[in-house]
């Protein structure tokens, strides 16, 4: 305890007592804290290269200081608002379209009577998660290409015009979100299914006694029971506002859709890593973290205001 | 009235089953295509004549990837790292998550914030590399495990589940004279099996997919886990490699090999899955309060 | 009670985990701890040499060849293979943590160039003549690797240009076509491959050209250079200007635009991968492929499985409207080998490393690195190397070592290859034929700070505009606007810097 804290001796004694009372809990947390200290907090000195012209061979101590130059370059870049709005739009798609789907799927799966059927469907919808984006994107190419892709051949047979899915910027966002849904929706149900499995069966028994139908049970028991998990995932999602899966977007990005597809990560990849300009990409990472932090604090505050637990 | 309800319920069930069946098919068809392609000849893949099942069956792709002992050995490494890593990460995460789930813990929100902060900011590859180096983990399997001991996302999910348990559980255990470790291991964990199974699966998949750390921290190629090899094959076969064919005369692996790799990388996880699945069954809490 | 169990579990785990963390790897890689001269009859200690190189195969190779090299050159060799997919990250980590090896196999552009100018690598200009084999390296190619007129690098040779066309000879014969002598004939060929049912199946289901989304190693740059476009930069009114400001570049874009709007090229080419592009040839959907003629072997292998009687042909001399044949040239080397001062601390050590590189250039070792072990991986027929049929064995034992070859067949006297497949053999001859007609990149040896720092970002503006023009999404005015943008975001500066360097070098 820091003696400079002007605490009354009574209060200090109270704090000591409280710590002693929960000594085992503090012991439990200790390894985790030690871990983030060594592998997360100490390495954070790496963030100072955002304010330097970092040269790997001069090291962090030897590189020249440039103040906010990299941040000025980022905010002053003619593309900044384009990138920012693209990022926000993709995030909005993720939040509004993708986020609810695993919840709905989990509720639907929960209603299946046959345990076997349920397990089969579950296993099937997890599968895509194990395909890397490289594969997902190249399979999409094979399906959607104008040059003999299955989808366009189908359109042709049915007498429609071929659609150039891959080289028209208006198709980028639908493609992006569809691929995200296809790959991640099934995997996303796992958490919610676990939450549903944790509901006390006695609650359902009681509801049945009251004559509640299955829909009513879903709305009055299942949903409230998994609400806290939903809120937590929502807050975490909001914190990831500027993290949209670099690899995925990068693979979809091409000259025709750059105006709608360029996001912070892809932009930095070309200007930063390729050029060894680690400072610049670190500065962008810093900015992304800052935005995420503000949003997480905001979302958490809102959650608490409405009587939820939040994440801290 | 009651009959109506039963009919409504039946229609609801039918529609639900059909819908989920369709969704299951849509997700699995591409995978069957991949699976089929891994047994196809190069010619047949190029010809795009089959969608799911090739007409000519060949094991060449599997023969190619298993022709040396490398893949088999690196699979064993992967399995070892996944098993140890998952147990270790679960242990630390459960301890941390439970400690932080207790509302009477002083400074709980501040400590939690410290964890959340690390999700948003990181020092980057090089300082982390130095941390691994300073803690003497370079070129040891531990370098794949210790630096990623806790995934804060997973820890927060665990904590949320723990907080959702009825307080009565802890109270009754306290009356029985258990201390906090006792409560955690005797009451909390057995009552949270769905969550434990879920997060274990998340960790296992993360460890199974680890490859970048392996390349960074393990200079000894003999220690590389299977993903390094598998990813390299996929990247080479997709022509995405750094300094592509301009510099090499090496033809990339065939499409069939690429597809076989996906199968090989996925199957082990699928095998683990049923063991965890039984914990998703309902009623884990049944009778626990009375205990 | 419970607590004790938990804690002892924790301890046991930690022990178990650390129990596997300090074994030493197998003998072929990883450091050997006991240096010195014990036990081997007082023989001098072998020099330890370490090298980092990208791995373009799935797995690290068998150590047999490495051991042979160690024996023959009397060194203790440590090769660190870095999967090509993660090479840049791995390199920057090694750089930053001063764990570079004695020899690094990296590019000399961008950040690495800054590091070279900063004095991070040994200048080897004054040493190279003291080594019998290194002396033989081609001075022109060495020149291309120079930075500020100083020599820092040794190189692995590459033909200056391997560009050409690969086309379906059976289709051409069917339609009464032969080697396209100029761009008009090329256009006619692509047109007929599309419209005149070359595969005789009664359906219009073929395209002329299979192309992929790569302006440099795909067809675009090759056709542009056939058309007389300069290589990246050219001289206009006595000053250097970027290639895209030349009318020939515009014409090339127009050529592609016409091909696409007429359906003579796969219409999704800007996003087509190399695999998909090759598939178009292999399944007889396309009749021509422009790029590295070395791909003919692979294309034929796939094609023959589906169309056993298909024939491919390679050709290089497609002339432009001027009636002259010109083709762009590469730098003539692969990744240069650089010698970091952070790893090589003394001149004595540098000489050891250079002596090793010199040894790598002896014909015996050069053959081993390129072809493998005689009678195991190749046989010698008429003084040429013929690889054994078992491709898998070559892939596993030999191929990865290709990246550490020093020099090329002309300088290290390794055997030339003999290929069973005639067009592949012909391709080798056409590489040599190209050499007399190549157009070099005049900025290769010039320095521009803007280029070093921003080349990728600026190039992207032009790449995007080029594709959009070819797809008809952008007109000439739009393209010119992109050029203006390129200028305003650093292009003008780049032109000035290159021209200043150009004047100095004259």
Short mmCIF file of C-alpha atoms in Angstrom, two decimals, chain B residues 90-279:
data_model
loop_
_atom_site.label_atom_id
_atom_site.label_comp_id
_atom_site.label_asym_id
_atom_site.label_seq_id
_atom_site.Cartn_x
_atom_site.Cartn_y
_atom_site.Cartn_z
CA UNK B 90 -7.52 -23.76 -19.51
CA UNK B 91 -5.92 -24.00 -16.09
CA UNK B 92 -4.68 -20.43 -16.09
CA UNK B 93 -7.78 -19.04 -17.77
CA UNK B 94 -10.19 -20.79 -15.42
CA UNK B 95 -8.25 -19.63 -12.37
CA UNK B 96 -8.14 -16.04 -13.61
CA UNK B 97 -11.70 -16.03 -14.85
CA UNK B 98 -13.06 -17.43 -11.59
CA UNK B 99 -11.06 -15.02 -9.46
CA UNK B 100 -12.36 -12.12 -11.49
CA UNK B 101 -15.92 -13.39 -11.53
CA UNK B 102 -16.31 -12.92 -7.80
CA UNK B 103 -18.09 -9.67 -7.09
CA UNK B 104 -16.61 -9.28 -3.62
CA UNK B 105 -13.07 -9.03 -4.97
CA UNK B 106 -11.55 -5.63 -4.41
CA UNK B 107 -10.10 -3.94 -7.51
CA UNK B 108 -11.79 -6.53 -9.70
CA UNK B 109 -12.85 -4.06 -12.39
CA UNK B 110 -9.43 -2.47 -12.54
CA UNK B 111 -7.71 -5.81 -12.96
CA UNK B 112 -10.26 -6.81 -15.59
CA UNK B 113 -9.57 -3.59 -17.44
CA UNK B 114 -5.87 -4.44 -17.48
CA UNK B 115 -6.76 -7.63 -19.34
CA UNK B 116 -9.14 -5.92 -21.76
CA UNK B 117 -6.49 -3.32 -22.56
CA UNK B 118 -4.17 -6.00 -23.90
CA UNK B 119 -6.79 -6.99 -26.47
CA UNK B 120 -6.60 -3.54 -28.00
CA UNK B 121 -2.94 -2.65 -27.83
CA UNK B 122 0.10 -4.76 -28.41
CA UNK B 123 3.73 -3.91 -28.73
CA UNK B 124 4.10 -5.69 -32.02
CA UNK B 125 6.08 -8.62 -33.30
CA UNK B 126 9.57 -7.52 -32.39
CA UNK B 127 9.18 -6.62 -28.70
CA UNK B 128 7.18 -9.80 -28.24
CA UNK B 129 9.95 -11.75 -29.92
CA UNK B 130 12.42 -10.19 -27.48
CA UNK B 131 10.20 -11.10 -24.54
CA UNK B 132 10.17 -14.70 -25.72
CA UNK B 133 13.92 -14.57 -26.14
CA UNK B 134 14.54 -13.02 -22.69
CA UNK B 135 12.38 -15.64 -20.98
CA UNK B 136 14.56 -18.30 -22.59
CA UNK B 137 11.87 -19.94 -24.66
CA UNK B 138 13.45 -19.58 -28.09
CA UNK B 139 13.64 -22.83 -29.97
CA UNK B 140 11.60 -24.71 -27.38
CA UNK B 141 8.04 -26.00 -27.74
CA UNK B 142 7.12 -23.81 -24.80
CA UNK B 143 7.47 -20.80 -27.09
CA UNK B 144 4.26 -21.91 -28.77
CA UNK B 145 2.39 -22.15 -25.47
CA UNK B 146 3.57 -19.76 -22.77
CA UNK B 147 3.41 -16.51 -24.81
CA UNK B 148 -0.23 -17.23 -25.66
CA UNK B 149 -1.24 -18.68 -22.28
CA UNK B 150 -4.37 -16.60 -21.98
CA UNK B 151 -6.63 -15.50 -24.75
CA UNK B 152 -8.47 -12.63 -23.08
CA UNK B 153 -11.55 -13.16 -25.21
CA UNK B 154 -11.82 -16.75 -24.00
CA UNK B 155 -11.16 -15.69 -20.43
CA UNK B 156 -13.96 -13.11 -20.54
CA UNK B 157 -16.40 -15.68 -21.91
CA UNK B 158 -15.49 -18.05 -19.08
CA UNK B 159 -15.91 -15.30 -16.54
CA UNK B 160 -19.34 -14.47 -17.94
CA UNK B 161 -20.41 -18.09 -17.57
CA UNK B 162 -19.12 -18.24 -14.00
CA UNK B 163 -21.00 -15.08 -13.15
CA UNK B 164 -24.18 -16.61 -14.52
CA UNK B 165 -24.14 -19.41 -11.96
CA UNK B 166 -26.52 -18.99 -9.04
CA UNK B 167 -24.86 -17.47 -5.96
CA UNK B 168 -26.51 -20.11 -3.85
CA UNK B 169 -23.93 -22.61 -5.08
CA UNK B 170 -21.02 -20.76 -3.53
CA UNK B 171 -22.89 -20.05 -0.34
CA UNK B 172 -23.69 -23.69 0.24
CA UNK B 173 -20.07 -24.68 -0.38
CA UNK B 174 -18.81 -22.05 2.00
CA UNK B 175 -21.08 -23.41 4.68
CA UNK B 176 -19.48 -26.80 4.04
CA UNK B 177 -16.14 -25.18 4.87
CA UNK B 178 -14.56 -25.11 1.41
CA UNK B 179 -12.06 -22.39 0.61
CA UNK B 180 -12.03 -20.66 -2.77
CA UNK B 181 -9.99 -23.37 -4.50
CA UNK B 182 -12.34 -25.96 -3.14
CA UNK B 183 -15.37 -24.07 -4.41
CA UNK B 184 -13.85 -23.69 -7.85
CA UNK B 185 -12.77 -27.28 -8.33
CA UNK B 186 -15.64 -28.96 -6.53
CA UNK B 187 -18.62 -26.87 -7.48
CA UNK B 188 -17.98 -24.30 -10.16
CA UNK B 189 -16.12 -26.41 -12.71
CA UNK B 190 -18.49 -29.39 -12.57
CA UNK B 191 -21.39 -26.99 -13.01
CA UNK B 192 -19.83 -25.21 -16.00
CA UNK B 193 -18.92 -28.14 -18.19
CA UNK B 194 -20.56 -26.71 -21.33
CA UNK B 195 -18.48 -23.56 -20.99
CA UNK B 196 -15.32 -25.48 -20.14
CA UNK B 197 -15.81 -27.74 -23.16
CA UNK B 198 -16.44 -24.78 -25.43
CA UNK B 199 -13.44 -22.76 -24.40
CA UNK B 200 -11.23 -25.88 -24.46
CA UNK B 201 -12.30 -26.36 -28.04
CA UNK B 202 -11.42 -22.74 -28.84
CA UNK B 203 -7.99 -23.10 -27.31
CA UNK B 204 -7.41 -26.44 -28.97
CA UNK B 205 -8.24 -25.02 -32.39
CA UNK B 206 -5.97 -22.04 -31.81
CA UNK B 207 -3.07 -24.28 -30.78
CA UNK B 208 -3.75 -26.63 -33.63
CA UNK B 209 -3.59 -23.75 -36.11
CA UNK B 210 -0.47 -22.12 -34.73
CA UNK B 211 2.18 -21.60 -37.36
CA UNK B 212 3.53 -18.04 -37.40
CA UNK B 213 4.95 -18.36 -33.89
CA UNK B 214 6.54 -21.64 -34.81
CA UNK B 215 8.41 -20.06 -37.70
CA UNK B 216 9.42 -17.04 -35.66
CA UNK B 217 10.50 -18.78 -32.48
CA UNK B 218 11.69 -22.20 -33.60
CA UNK B 219 14.80 -22.02 -35.73
CA UNK B 220 14.99 -25.79 -35.72
CA UNK B 221 12.77 -26.94 -38.56
CA UNK B 222 12.53 -30.40 -37.03
CA UNK B 223 10.32 -28.92 -34.32
CA UNK B 224 7.79 -27.30 -36.60
CA UNK B 225 4.19 -28.33 -36.07
CA UNK B 226 2.13 -29.65 -38.97
CA UNK B 227 0.47 -26.32 -39.75
CA UNK B 228 3.73 -24.81 -40.97
CA UNK B 229 3.97 -27.47 -43.60
CA UNK B 230 0.28 -27.45 -44.42
CA UNK B 231 0.04 -23.69 -44.74
CA UNK B 232 3.16 -23.58 -46.85
CA UNK B 233 1.61 -26.10 -49.24
CA UNK B 234 -1.62 -24.09 -49.48
CA UNK B 235 0.18 -20.81 -50.01
CA UNK B 236 2.48 -22.30 -52.63
CA UNK B 237 -0.38 -24.02 -54.43
CA UNK B 238 -2.37 -20.79 -54.42
CA UNK B 239 0.55 -18.83 -55.84
CA UNK B 240 0.48 -16.29 -53.01
CA UNK B 241 3.99 -16.78 -51.82
CA UNK B 242 6.47 -14.00 -51.29
CA UNK B 243 8.58 -13.59 -54.43
CA UNK B 244 6.56 -16.04 -56.43
CA UNK B 245 7.62 -17.93 -59.49
CA UNK B 246 9.77 -15.09 -60.77
CA UNK B 247 12.52 -16.50 -58.63
CA UNK B 248 11.97 -20.21 -58.60
CA UNK B 249 11.63 -22.89 -61.15
CA UNK B 250 9.80 -25.09 -58.73
CA UNK B 251 6.31 -25.93 -59.91
CA UNK B 252 3.84 -25.49 -57.06
CA UNK B 253 2.13 -28.50 -55.49
CA UNK B 254 -0.94 -29.67 -57.34
CA UNK B 255 -4.52 -28.68 -56.51
CA UNK B 256 -5.20 -32.20 -55.29
CA UNK B 257 -2.37 -31.88 -52.79
CA UNK B 258 -3.79 -28.56 -51.62
CA UNK B 259 -7.17 -30.15 -51.04
CA UNK B 260 -5.65 -33.17 -49.30
CA UNK B 261 -3.90 -30.77 -46.98
CA UNK B 262 -7.19 -29.17 -45.98
CA UNK B 263 -8.62 -32.59 -45.23
CA UNK B 264 -5.58 -33.58 -43.18
CA UNK B 265 -5.68 -30.30 -41.26
CA UNK B 266 -9.38 -30.60 -40.44
CA UNK B 267 -9.91 -34.25 -39.65
CA UNK B 268 -8.08 -34.33 -36.30
CA UNK B 269 -10.23 -31.49 -35.00
CA UNK B 270 -13.32 -33.30 -36.19
CA UNK B 271 -12.20 -36.39 -34.32
CA UNK B 272 -11.84 -34.46 -31.08
CA UNK B 273 -15.18 -32.83 -31.46
CA UNK B 274 -17.56 -35.68 -30.47
CA UNK B 275 -15.74 -36.07 -27.15
CA UNK B 276 -16.53 -32.50 -26.30
CA UNK B 277 -19.98 -32.56 -27.76
CA UNK B 278 -21.45 -34.69 -25.05
CA UNK B 279 -20.76 -31.92 -22.57
#
